[in-house]
Amino acid sequence: MSFPANRMRRLRRTESLRALVRETTLDPGDLIYPLFLCPGESVRKAIGSMPGVFNLSIDEAMKEAEEAAALGVGGLLLFGLPESKDEQGTGAWDANGIVQQGLRALKASSLAKKLVLIADVCLCEYTSHGHCGLIHKTGDNWEVDNDPSVELLAKTAASLAKAGADIVAPSDMMDGRVSAIRTALDASGQTQTPILSYASKFASAFYGPFREAADSAPQFGDRRSYQMDGANVREAMREIELDLAEGADMILMKPAMPYLDVVRAARERFDVPMGAYQVSGEYSMLHAAFEKGWLERDRTMLESLLGIKRAGADFIVTYFAKDAAKLL
Ligand code: PBG
């Protein structure tokens, strides 16, 4: 049947008709809100390149968490800015580290019932050189050492789980970290803590603003020897397959908007829960356009999130979590 018997516009006439035939929906519970914890009290330090995002001391983070919970946001993803950094990133697995303290505070409150607490597992916020693992340098040459880094990441994950993380999320892209983390969690009696692996994480320029927020820019070189090349979708599928074989319970795809084809490919191939991370640069560029008046804030924000869900993500990590939840 074709026109005039067939008229696609019939089902677009009213909002209730459109709602009836809508294929994809957004729910506040699908959104995960990242927070950057820092030492001190009453600290709420604005991030220049990310309007509306702050470094928060734990007391301030509790307020953000309360707001997020009241809006029905699904959970938090926690990052930390330690008091001091060193070559190894010891702040990452310190029982009194900044994220560990934050987790304990959140766990002790009623918020823990409403929000899933996800702890990012990486060393880059804690190392003086800003790389995601241990490095060794010979003259001008340097390398990130995989296997010793994996041990530290496993220790970090166990420490975060012990402090109260409901989920640990390794974002470092070292090989073999998922199985090492599973082993460390099980050995410390945390058999019920799931691993959300940043399985498909590309070396992306869109992380730029995050590195200001987390103070984690590499002091030399870049992350291309451990994060994936942006050209590769088959390789992303192998990364996911390997992480699942190592025991990942869920996967996270990152960035989102420039890699929606990878999200879709993963959705078609894997039946595990999958999130996508709308990263700092995606947020910042949209904000820049909102500020200029070039894009309409609310509609563009929701459309950017809907596109990620439509591509196949079950949940989305986004700095818009609270703003979007208010609109939904
Ligand atoms: C840590 C980490 C990064 C992001 C999440 N975890 C930065 C990076 O890999 O350089 C980026 C998140 C964002 O840009 O919003 N390894």
PDB file of C-alpha atoms in Angstrom, residues 47-54 283-284 287-288 291:
ATOM      1  CA  ILE A  47      34.964  23.604  36.493  1.00  0.00           C
ATOM      2  CA  GLY A  48      35.532  26.276  33.870  1.00  0.00           C
ATOM      3  CA  SER A  49      34.964  24.071  30.848  1.00  0.00           C
ATOM      4  CA  MET A  50      31.923  22.315  32.330  1.00  0.00           C
ATOM      5  CA  PRO A  51      29.242  24.764  33.445  1.00  0.00           C
ATOM      6  CA  GLY A  52      27.209  23.296  36.307  1.00  0.00           C
ATOM      7  CA  VAL A  53      29.884  20.747  37.249  1.00  0.00           C
ATOM      8  CA  PHE A  54      31.958  21.137  40.411  1.00  0.00           C
ATOM      9  CA  TYR A 283      28.508  17.999  27.565  1.00  0.00           C
ATOM     10  CA  SER A 284      30.794  21.011  27.161  1.00  0.00           C
ATOM     11  CA  HIS A 287      26.683  23.826  26.769  1.00  0.00           C
ATOM     12  CA  ALA A 288      28.781  26.171  24.684  1.00  0.00           C
ATOM     13  CA  GLU A 291      25.249  29.698  26.032  1.00  0.00           C
TER      14      GLU A 291
END
